[in-house]
Amino acid sequence: QVQLVESGGGVVQPGRSLRLSCAASGFTLGSYAMDWVRQAPGGGLEWLAVISDDGSHEYYADSVKGRFTISRDNAKDTFYLHMNDLRAEDTAIYYCTRDLWFGQGDAFDIWGQGTRVTVSS
Amino acid sequence: QSALTQPASVSGSPGQSITISCTGTSSAVGNHNLVSWYQQHPGKAPKLIIYEGSKRPSGVSNRFSGSESGNTASLTISGLQAEDEADYYCCLNAGRITFAVFGGGTTLTVL
């Protein structure tokens, strides 16, 4: 079935880096834009980044611009979030999502189960 | 980037209807079919329930409906059921391969 599975979360010290992965199954990853969204403990959803279906365009939230990089490998049906210079405020559950264009607007129609990132010394 | 404001909480009794508002700082919220809504139960991933302001994905109950007017999008849940108790988020997708922003979320309590 259509599914996204995140991996790569864990506990990391401030200032260090981490790479999250999101593996797609049940659909052709290369046909869709993909996004990352996070949720801090007890908090709301925060959109982080989007990458176009062919990887040629990216866009970031101001809160992570310059520190996080989204990328993809369509041949592996996987996309990534590279996180540098991690801070305590980056502690959150990170979700990958499929960005589906419906014709007039887009929305996140498929979500992974989330992977937890804790930034702590 | 537009900010989206939702009430922190709403409540209703089984069988009643409730409406959650989502007010933006720009007219993009109310008039351009750019708003989607998500339901999130505790410990679970969000689920898309409304897209393009008022459309339901396949499999979503017709008790959920969306509308837009002015700078405000709204989610209405009719015939409240216990299973509707969850957090609800609006989201403005500004366009293809550009920013998106979520509202702060609304906790629905079914009394």
Tab-separated table of C-alpha atoms in Angstrom:
chain	number	residue	atom	x	y	z
A	1	GLN	CA	0.000	0.000	0.000
A	2	VAL	CA	0.983	3.650	-0.277
A	3	GLN	CA	3.368	4.319	2.568
A	4	LEU	CA	6.132	6.595	3.832
A	5	VAL	CA	8.601	5.393	6.449
A	6	GLU	CA	11.003	7.750	8.184
A	7	SER	CA	14.278	6.762	9.794
A	8	GLY	CA	17.401	8.378	11.180
A	9	GLY	CA	16.071	10.080	14.282
A	10	GLY	CA	17.766	9.878	17.654
A	11	VAL	CA	19.544	11.851	20.323
A	12	VAL	CA	22.193	14.294	19.113
A	13	GLN	CA	24.286	16.956	20.807
A	14	PRO	CA	23.780	20.643	20.043
A	15	GLY	CA	25.800	21.774	17.053
A	16	ARG	CA	25.956	18.326	15.516
A	17	SER	CA	24.351	17.043	12.323
A	18	LEU	CA	21.783	14.392	11.506
A	19	ARG	CA	20.262	13.026	8.320
A	20	LEU	CA	16.679	11.830	8.215
A	21	SER	CA	15.460	9.492	5.484
A	22	CYS	CA	11.985	8.856	4.157
A	23	ALA	CA	11.374	5.740	2.092
A	24	ALA	CA	8.344	5.622	-0.176
A	25	SER	CA	6.474	2.526	-1.254
A	26	GLY	CA	3.310	1.869	-3.197
A	27	PHE	CA	3.762	4.860	-5.500
A	28	THR	CA	6.410	6.414	-7.730
A	29	LEU	CA	8.296	8.932	-5.624
A	30	GLY	CA	9.581	10.765	-8.680
A	31	SER	CA	6.072	11.864	-9.627
A	32	TYR	CA	5.536	13.987	-6.520
A	33	ALA	CA	6.884	16.942	-4.612
A	34	MET	CA	7.720	15.949	-1.051
A	35	ASP	CA	7.879	17.883	2.212
A	36	TRP	CA	9.099	17.673	5.780
A	37	VAL	CA	6.966	18.817	8.719
A	38	ARG	CA	7.882	18.703	12.407
A	39	GLN	CA	6.068	18.838	15.722
A	40	ALA	CA	7.799	19.926	18.904
A	41	PRO	CA	6.769	18.205	22.144
A	42	GLY	CA	3.295	19.392	23.059
A	43	GLY	CA	3.311	21.769	20.115
A	44	GLY	CA	1.718	22.240	16.756
A	45	LEU	CA	2.767	21.330	13.258
A	46	GLU	CA	5.527	23.326	11.594
A	47	TRP	CA	6.204	23.072	7.859
A	48	LEU	CA	9.942	22.919	7.136
A	49	ALA	CA	10.796	22.304	3.505
A	50	VAL	CA	9.588	21.142	0.091
A	51	ILE	CA	11.422	19.645	-2.872
A	52	SER	CA	10.047	19.380	-6.394
A	53	ASP	CA	9.446	16.027	-8.051
A	54	ASP	CA	12.701	16.151	-9.998
A	55	GLY	CA	14.726	17.751	-7.226
A	56	SER	CA	15.350	20.954	-9.169
A	57	HIS	CA	13.543	23.291	-6.770
A	58	GLU	CA	13.505	23.581	-2.985
A	59	TYR	CA	11.934	25.952	-0.503
A	60	TYR	CA	12.517	26.305	3.235
A	61	ALA	CA	10.904	27.796	6.283
A	62	ASP	CA	12.838	30.752	7.666
A	63	SER	CA	13.447	28.820	10.905
A	64	VAL	CA	15.649	26.231	9.169
A	65	LYS	CA	16.916	28.031	6.079
A	66	GLY	CA	20.689	27.738	5.841
A	67	ARG	CA	20.873	24.865	8.341
A	68	PHE	CA	18.610	22.205	6.815
A	69	THR	CA	18.766	20.804	3.286
A	70	ILE	CA	16.154	18.670	1.589
A	71	SER	CA	17.228	16.246	-1.120
A	72	ARG	CA	15.976	13.176	-2.912
A	73	ASP	CA	17.078	10.074	-4.777
A	74	ASN	CA	14.165	8.999	-6.939
A	75	ALA	CA	16.010	5.889	-8.074
A	76	LYS	CA	15.994	4.740	-4.453
A	77	ASP	CA	12.456	5.988	-3.749
A	78	THR	CA	13.880	7.919	-0.838
A	79	PHE	CA	14.195	11.539	0.158
A	80	TYR	CA	16.139	13.157	2.925
A	81	LEU	CA	16.453	15.995	5.387
A	82	HIS	CA	20.023	16.959	6.222
A	83	MET	CA	20.104	18.898	9.474
A	84	ASN	CA	23.188	20.856	10.521
A	85	ASP	CA	24.018	22.943	13.578
A	86	LEU	CA	21.191	21.372	15.543
A	87	ARG	CA	19.721	23.319	18.436
A	88	ALA	CA	17.577	22.391	21.406
A	89	GLU	CA	14.585	23.978	19.671
A	90	ASP	CA	14.929	21.472	16.826
A	91	THR	CA	13.773	18.735	19.217
A	92	ALA	CA	10.618	17.350	17.632
A	93	ILE	CA	8.944	14.526	15.793
A	94	TYR	CA	9.784	14.875	12.109
A	95	TYR	CA	7.225	13.755	9.530
A	96	CYS	CA	7.743	13.281	5.822
A	97	THR	CA	4.742	13.945	3.627
A	98	ARG	CA	3.654	13.601	0.029
A	99	ASP	CA	2.682	16.898	-1.543
A	100	LEU	CA	-0.207	16.250	-3.912
A	101	TRP	CA	-1.307	18.843	-6.442
A	102	PHE	CA	-5.079	18.678	-6.807
A	103	GLY	CA	-5.399	21.146	-9.664
A	104	GLN	CA	-6.070	24.378	-7.818
A	105	GLY	CA	-4.010	23.825	-4.711
A	106	ASP	CA	-1.849	21.224	-3.034
A	107	ALA	CA	-2.018	19.395	0.273
A	108	PHE	CA	-0.179	16.717	2.223
A	109	ASP	CA	-2.103	13.546	1.488
A	110	ILE	CA	0.257	10.859	2.778
A	111	TRP	CA	2.259	11.084	6.027
A	112	GLY	CA	4.931	8.919	7.555
A	113	GLN	CA	4.689	7.731	11.136
A	114	GLY	CA	7.318	10.234	12.258
A	115	THR	CA	10.829	9.948	13.628
A	116	ARG	CA	11.860	11.573	16.897
A	117	VAL	CA	14.854	13.884	17.101
A	118	THR	CA	16.139	15.014	20.482
A	119	VAL	CA	18.868	17.633	20.665
A	120	SER	CA	20.495	17.495	24.060
A	121	SER	CA	23.937	17.501	25.630
B	1	GLN	CA	4.496	34.540	4.983
B	2	SER	CA	0.945	34.579	6.281
B	3	ALA	CA	0.277	33.619	9.877
B	4	LEU	CA	-2.810	31.515	10.609
B	5	THR	CA	-4.789	31.846	13.838
B	6	GLN	CA	-7.040	29.116	15.201
B	7	PRO	CA	-8.884	28.941	18.506
B	8	ALA	CA	-6.947	26.844	21.004
B	9	SER	CA	-9.938	24.691	21.850
B	10	VAL	CA	-13.542	23.998	20.987
B	11	SER	CA	-16.016	21.545	22.436
B	12	GLY	CA	-19.378	20.061	21.633
B	13	SER	CA	-21.713	17.282	22.601
B	14	PRO	CA	-22.328	14.176	20.521
B	15	GLY	CA	-24.625	14.906	17.631
B	16	GLN	CA	-23.962	18.639	17.659
B	17	SER	CA	-22.044	20.649	15.059
B	18	ILE	CA	-18.939	22.716	15.679
B	19	THR	CA	-16.928	25.094	13.528
B	20	ILE	CA	-13.207	25.793	13.758
B	21	SER	CA	-11.971	29.013	12.227
B	22	CYS	CA	-8.613	29.704	10.631
B	23	THR	CA	-7.872	33.373	10.098
B	24	GLY	CA	-4.971	34.568	8.023
B	25	THR	CA	-3.142	37.845	7.632
B	26	SER	CA	-3.646	37.855	3.898
B	27	SER	CA	-6.586	37.306	1.586
B	28	ALA	CA	-4.876	34.165	0.300
B	29	VAL	CA	-6.593	32.267	3.109
B	30	GLY	CA	-10.146	32.934	2.102
B	31	ASN	CA	-10.382	33.110	-1.622
B	32	HIS	CA	-7.985	30.893	-3.469
B	33	ASN	CA	-8.657	27.272	-2.519
B	34	LEU	CA	-5.241	27.071	-0.900
B	35	VAL	CA	-6.298	25.841	2.540
B	36	SER	CA	-6.212	22.258	3.743
B	37	TRP	CA	-7.254	20.768	7.083
B	38	TYR	CA	-5.693	17.932	9.059
B	39	GLN	CA	-6.936	15.774	11.921
B	40	GLN	CA	-4.420	14.416	14.416
B	41	HIS	CA	-5.226	11.941	17.157
B	42	PRO	CA	-2.788	11.699	20.096
B	43	GLY	CA	0.389	9.872	19.173
B	44	LYS	CA	-0.618	9.558	15.530
B	45	ALA	CA	0.420	11.235	12.304
B	46	PRO	CA	-1.862	13.935	10.896
B	47	LYS	CA	-4.519	12.939	8.369
B	48	LEU	CA	-5.741	15.085	5.498
B	49	ILE	CA	-9.498	15.722	5.785
B	50	ILE	CA	-10.091	18.785	3.565
B	51	TYR	CA	-8.138	20.163	0.596
B	52	GLU	CA	-8.587	23.168	-1.681
B	53	GLY	CA	-10.681	24.777	1.008
B	54	SER	CA	-13.755	22.572	0.754
B	55	LYS	CA	-13.039	19.224	-0.882
B	56	ARG	CA	-12.883	15.891	0.917
B	57	PRO	CA	-10.435	13.121	0.028
B	58	SER	CA	-11.899	9.741	-0.665
B	59	GLY	CA	-12.808	7.944	2.547
B	60	VAL	CA	-13.303	11.053	4.683
B	61	SER	CA	-16.729	11.314	6.257
B	62	ASN	CA	-19.135	13.842	4.757
B	63	ARG	CA	-19.656	15.112	8.307
B	64	PHE	CA	-16.508	17.157	7.654
B	65	SER	CA	-16.900	20.248	5.487
B	66	GLY	CA	-14.775	23.271	4.700
B	67	SER	CA	-15.479	26.781	3.549
B	68	GLU	CA	-13.651	30.044	2.915
B	69	SER	CA	-14.640	33.682	3.108
B	70	GLY	CA	-12.589	36.846	3.319
B	71	ASN	CA	-9.446	36.097	5.306
B	72	THR	CA	-10.961	33.097	7.070
B	73	ALA	CA	-11.249	29.413	6.332
B	74	SER	CA	-13.546	27.246	8.419
B	75	LEU	CA	-13.913	23.570	9.206
B	76	THR	CA	-17.334	22.344	10.285
B	77	ILE	CA	-17.913	18.949	11.833
B	78	SER	CA	-21.545	17.916	12.014
B	79	GLY	CA	-23.067	15.071	14.010
B	80	LEU	CA	-20.157	15.030	16.447
B	81	GLN	CA	-18.916	11.616	17.455
B	82	ALA	CA	-16.514	10.581	20.203
B	83	GLU	CA	-13.947	9.576	17.583
B	84	ASP	CA	-13.804	13.175	16.342
B	85	GLU	CA	-11.992	14.185	19.515
B	86	ALA	CA	-8.576	15.210	18.188
B	87	ASP	CA	-6.404	18.162	17.240
B	88	TYR	CA	-7.244	19.966	14.003
B	89	TYR	CA	-4.847	22.073	11.958
B	90	CYS	CA	-5.436	24.347	9.010
B	91	CYS	CA	-2.667	24.847	6.501
B	92	LEU	CA	-2.073	27.389	3.779
B	93	ASN	CA	-0.090	26.062	0.833
B	94	ALA	CA	0.972	29.184	-1.010
B	95	GLY	CA	1.594	27.398	-4.292
B	96	ARG	CA	3.637	24.706	-5.918
B	97	ILE	CA	7.127	24.358	-4.493
B	98	THR	CA	6.825	27.303	-2.176
B	99	PHE	CA	6.127	27.842	1.468
B	100	ALA	CA	3.354	26.375	3.533
B	101	VAL	CA	2.228	27.447	6.986
B	102	PHE	CA	0.110	25.706	9.597
B	103	GLY	CA	-2.254	27.255	12.048
B	104	GLY	CA	-1.535	26.723	15.711
B	105	GLY	CA	-4.047	23.910	16.011
B	106	THR	CA	-7.377	23.465	17.771
B	107	THR	CA	-8.167	20.770	20.290
B	108	LEU	CA	-11.686	19.427	19.909
B	109	THR	CA	-13.272	17.910	22.985
B	110	VAL	CA	-16.435	15.861	22.611
B	111	LEU	CA	-18.286	16.242	25.883
